[in-house]
């Protein structure tokens, strides 16, 4: 859960590249587990590594490498691809902020203990008011409900998260005030690589399950793999995946 978290904060001290390999390998067997680990590592955990204060890193990273999951909360019903259209606000109240709004489709939110939340602290500045906060699940006013009934990756929770005047101290700001839009762009770029790793692992897992079946199942008096169309699809896949393969490798 902390593949690229430095060892001094309880992580494995490995690289972002290796985190992608972990995500790919998990997806070969269970894309839900891969989604859980992928989002956790590449979005909320990465944000705390990259933008957290020393105090925030010491407070959250050891937990997030051991017994707690994290969620990344940016999307809303009217803010999907156009993430900066978000309507969640963070109203200043002295040294505190009051966060109000509803986030949608939040991965890991069914179990997460820590939420990295994007809210606009100054809507007059439009997207330049977007600020990122770290919020604990135990915060008064934070509720998680309506788990989406998804077609796939069903063991990965995807829920709505409501913030009803959730009071957080200004020390909960992650990075700089008003820089949330910049952090979101950078993190989502990394998140897309993780989704790619997940999809490659899933495709490989399907392929690995399919080949033995095609070699064993017989119809019309021959193995399925011996039908020309099936052989050619498999051959194309191998050519794209492993440029070192030869025709005889595929035949065998
Ligand atoms: C399983 C799952 C997990 C998720 N987890 C999280 C999470 O952990 N945290 C979080 O914050 N969000 C999460 N999301 C939300 C996700 O980020 C959004 O679904 C995504 O940003 C797309 O938004 P949308 O679904 O509203 O689609 P829309 O933005 O409404 O897009 C609908 C379609 O229109 C296309 N489209 C949109 N804009 C353009 C354009 N300018 N040009 C051409 N085509 C366009 C899109 O490509 C898409 O095909 C999750 C979603 C899913 C399905």
JSON list of C-alpha atoms and ligand atoms in Angstrom, two decimals, residues 35 39 43 71-83 103-109 118 150 152-153 156-158 188 192 195, ligand 1:
[
{"chain": "A", "resi": 35, "resn": "UNK", "atom": "CA", "xyz": [-8.07, -0.47, -8.52]},
{"chain": "A", "resi": 39, "resn": "UNK", "atom": "CA", "xyz": [-5.97, 4.78, -6.62]},
{"chain": "A", "resi": 43, "resn": "UNK", "atom": "CA", "xyz": [-3.59, 9.75, -6.06]},
{"chain": "A", "resi": 71, "resn": "UNK", "atom": "CA", "xyz": [-9.67, 8.27, -1.22]},
{"chain": "A", "resi": 72, "resn": "UNK", "atom": "CA", "xyz": [-9.21, 11.08, -3.73]},
{"chain": "A", "resi": 73, "resn": "UNK", "atom": "CA", "xyz": [-12.31, 13.29, -3.95]},
{"chain": "A", "resi": 74, "resn": "UNK", "atom": "CA", "xyz": [-12.61, 15.63, -6.90]},
{"chain": "A", "resi": 75, "resn": "UNK", "atom": "CA", "xyz": [-15.54, 14.47, -9.10]},
{"chain": "A", "resi": 76, "resn": "UNK", "atom": "CA", "xyz": [-19.09, 15.71, -8.55]},
{"chain": "A", "resi": 77, "resn": "UNK", "atom": "CA", "xyz": [-22.37, 15.19, -10.37]},
{"chain": "A", "resi": 78, "resn": "UNK", "atom": "CA", "xyz": [-21.67, 18.25, -12.55]},
{"chain": "A", "resi": 79, "resn": "UNK", "atom": "CA", "xyz": [-17.88, 18.00, -12.52]},
{"chain": "A", "resi": 80, "resn": "UNK", "atom": "CA", "xyz": [-16.51, 14.88, -14.28]},
{"chain": "A", "resi": 81, "resn": "UNK", "atom": "CA", "xyz": [-14.14, 15.48, -17.19]},
{"chain": "A", "resi": 82, "resn": "UNK", "atom": "CA", "xyz": [-14.60, 19.20, -16.40]},
{"chain": "A", "resi": 83, "resn": "UNK", "atom": "CA", "xyz": [-13.28, 18.66, -12.87]},
{"chain": "A", "resi": 103, "resn": "UNK", "atom": "CA", "xyz": [-18.45, 14.11, -4.23]},
{"chain": "A", "resi": 104, "resn": "UNK", "atom": "CA", "xyz": [-19.40, 11.30, -6.61]},
{"chain": "A", "resi": 105, "resn": "UNK", "atom": "CA", "xyz": [-17.86, 7.97, -7.71]},
{"chain": "A", "resi": 106, "resn": "UNK", "atom": "CA", "xyz": [-15.17, 8.02, -5.04]},
{"chain": "A", "resi": 107, "resn": "UNK", "atom": "CA", "xyz": [-13.02, 4.88, -5.14]},
{"chain": "A", "resi": 108, "resn": "UNK", "atom": "CA", "xyz": [-12.18, 3.27, -1.77]},
{"chain": "A", "resi": 109, "resn": "UNK", "atom": "CA", "xyz": [-14.63, 5.57, 0.02]},
{"chain": "A", "resi": 118, "resn": "UNK", "atom": "CA", "xyz": [-10.80, 19.38, -3.52]},
{"chain": "A", "resi": 150, "resn": "UNK", "atom": "CA", "xyz": [-21.15, -1.14, -11.12]},
{"chain": "A", "resi": 152, "resn": "UNK", "atom": "CA", "xyz": [-17.27, -4.48, -13.12]},
{"chain": "A", "resi": 153, "resn": "UNK", "atom": "CA", "xyz": [-14.58, -4.07, -10.45]},
{"chain": "A", "resi": 156, "resn": "UNK", "atom": "CA", "xyz": [-13.77, -1.88, -5.29]},
{"chain": "A", "resi": 157, "resn": "UNK", "atom": "CA", "xyz": [-16.09, 0.53, -3.47]},
{"chain": "A", "resi": 158, "resn": "UNK", "atom": "CA", "xyz": [-17.32, 3.59, -5.42]},
{"chain": "A", "resi": 188, "resn": "UNK", "atom": "CA", "xyz": [-4.44, 12.78, -12.59]},
{"chain": "A", "resi": 192, "resn": "UNK", "atom": "CA", "xyz": [-4.00, 7.67, -15.88]},
{"chain": "A", "resi": 195, "resn": "UNK", "atom": "CA", "xyz": [-5.35, 2.93, -15.07]},
{"chain": "B", "resi": 1, "resn": "LIG", "atom": "C1", "xyz": [-15.17, 3.18, -11.37]},
{"chain": "B", "resi": 1, "resn": "LIG", "atom": "C2", "xyz": [-14.96, 4.65, -11.20]},
{"chain": "B", "resi": 1, "resn": "LIG", "atom": "C3", "xyz": [-14.14, 5.11, -10.19]},
{"chain": "B", "resi": 1, "resn": "LIG", "atom": "C4", "xyz": [-13.94, 6.48, -10.02]},
{"chain": "B", "resi": 1, "resn": "LIG", "atom": "N1", "xyz": [-13.15, 6.91, -8.98]},
{"chain": "B", "resi": 1, "resn": "LIG", "atom": "C5", "xyz": [-13.03, 8.23, -8.75]},
{"chain": "B", "resi": 1, "resn": "LIG", "atom": "C6", "xyz": [-12.28, 8.70, -7.61]},
{"chain": "B", "resi": 1, "resn": "LIG", "atom": "O1", "xyz": [-11.71, 7.93, -6.84]},
{"chain": "B", "resi": 1, "resn": "LIG", "atom": "N2", "xyz": [-12.24, 10.03, -7.39]},
{"chain": "B", "resi": 1, "resn": "LIG", "atom": "C7", "xyz": [-12.84, 10.93, -8.21]},
{"chain": "B", "resi": 1, "resn": "LIG", "atom": "O2", "xyz": [-12.74, 12.13, -7.92]},
{"chain": "B", "resi": 1, "resn": "LIG", "atom": "N3", "xyz": [-13.55, 10.53, -9.30]},
{"chain": "B", "resi": 1, "resn": "LIG", "atom": "C8", "xyz": [-13.66, 9.20, -9.59]},
{"chain": "B", "resi": 1, "resn": "LIG", "atom": "N4", "xyz": [-14.39, 8.77, -10.67]},
{"chain": "B", "resi": 1, "resn": "LIG", "atom": "C9", "xyz": [-15.03, 9.74, -11.53]},
{"chain": "B", "resi": 1, "resn": "LIG", "atom": "C10", "xyz": [-14.27, 9.92, -12.84]},
{"chain": "B", "resi": 1, "resn": "LIG", "atom": "O3", "xyz": [-13.14, 10.71, -12.62]},
{"chain": "B", "resi": 1, "resn": "LIG", "atom": "C11", "xyz": [-15.25, 10.53, -13.84]},
{"chain": "B", "resi": 1, "resn": "LIG", "atom": "O4", "xyz": [-16.16, 9.50, -14.17]},
{"chain": "B", "resi": 1, "resn": "LIG", "atom": "C12", "xyz": [-14.55, 11.03, -15.05]},
{"chain": "B", "resi": 1, "resn": "LIG", "atom": "O5", "xyz": [-13.86, 12.21, -14.72]},
{"chain": "B", "resi": 1, "resn": "LIG", "atom": "C13", "xyz": [-15.53, 11.30, -16.20]},
{"chain": "B", "resi": 1, "resn": "LIG", "atom": "O6", "xyz": [-16.56, 12.10, -15.76]},
{"chain": "B", "resi": 1, "resn": "LIG", "atom": "P1", "xyz": [-18.09, 11.70, -16.08]},
{"chain": "B", "resi": 1, "resn": "LIG", "atom": "O7", "xyz": [-18.27, 10.27, -15.68]},
{"chain": "B", "resi": 1, "resn": "LIG", "atom": "O8", "xyz": [-18.95, 12.75, -15.44]},
{"chain": "B", "resi": 1, "resn": "LIG", "atom": "O9", "xyz": [-18.22, 11.77, -17.65]},
{"chain": "B", "resi": 1, "resn": "LIG", "atom": "P2", "xyz": [-18.44, 13.08, -18.55]},
{"chain": "B", "resi": 1, "resn": "LIG", "atom": "O10", "xyz": [-17.42, 14.12, -18.19]},
{"chain": "B", "resi": 1, "resn": "LIG", "atom": "O11", "xyz": [-19.87, 13.47, -18.49]},
{"chain": "B", "resi": 1, "resn": "LIG", "atom": "O12", "xyz": [-18.09, 12.49, -19.96]},
{"chain": "B", "resi": 1, "resn": "LIG", "atom": "C14", "xyz": [-19.02, 11.68, -20.69]},
{"chain": "B", "resi": 1, "resn": "LIG", "atom": "C15", "xyz": [-18.42, 11.37, -22.03]},
{"chain": "B", "resi": 1, "resn": "LIG", "atom": "O13", "xyz": [-18.18, 12.60, -22.76]},
{"chain": "B", "resi": 1, "resn": "LIG", "atom": "C16", "xyz": [-16.82, 12.67, -23.17]},
{"chain": "B", "resi": 1, "resn": "LIG", "atom": "N5", "xyz": [-16.32, 14.04, -23.08]},
{"chain": "B", "resi": 1, "resn": "LIG", "atom": "C17", "xyz": [-16.34, 14.86, -22.00]},
{"chain": "B", "resi": 1, "resn": "LIG", "atom": "N6", "xyz": [-15.75, 16.02, -22.30]},
{"chain": "B", "resi": 1, "resn": "LIG", "atom": "C18", "xyz": [-15.35, 15.94, -23.58]},
{"chain": "B", "resi": 1, "resn": "LIG", "atom": "C19", "xyz": [-14.66, 16.83, -24.46]},
{"chain": "B", "resi": 1, "resn": "LIG", "atom": "N7", "xyz": [-14.25, 18.03, -24.05]},
{"chain": "B", "resi": 1, "resn": "LIG", "atom": "N8", "xyz": [-14.42, 16.41, -25.71]},
{"chain": "B", "resi": 1, "resn": "LIG", "atom": "C20", "xyz": [-14.82, 15.18, -26.13]},
{"chain": "B", "resi": 1, "resn": "LIG", "atom": "N9", "xyz": [-15.46, 14.29, -25.35]},
{"chain": "B", "resi": 1, "resn": "LIG", "atom": "C21", "xyz": [-15.72, 14.67, -24.09]},
{"chain": "B", "resi": 1, "resn": "LIG", "atom": "C22", "xyz": [-16.06, 11.76, -22.20]},
{"chain": "B", "resi": 1, "resn": "LIG", "atom": "O14", "xyz": [-14.85, 11.26, -22.75]},
{"chain": "B", "resi": 1, "resn": "LIG", "atom": "C23", "xyz": [-17.05, 10.66, -21.96]},
{"chain": "B", "resi": 1, "resn": "LIG", "atom": "O15", "xyz": [-17.00, 9.68, -22.97]},
{"chain": "B", "resi": 1, "resn": "LIG", "atom": "C24", "xyz": [-14.58, 7.41, -10.89]},
{"chain": "B", "resi": 1, "resn": "LIG", "atom": "C25", "xyz": [-15.38, 6.93, -11.93]},
{"chain": "B", "resi": 1, "resn": "LIG", "atom": "C26", "xyz": [-15.57, 5.58, -12.09]},
{"chain": "B", "resi": 1, "resn": "LIG", "atom": "C27", "xyz": [-16.44, 5.12, -13.22]}
]
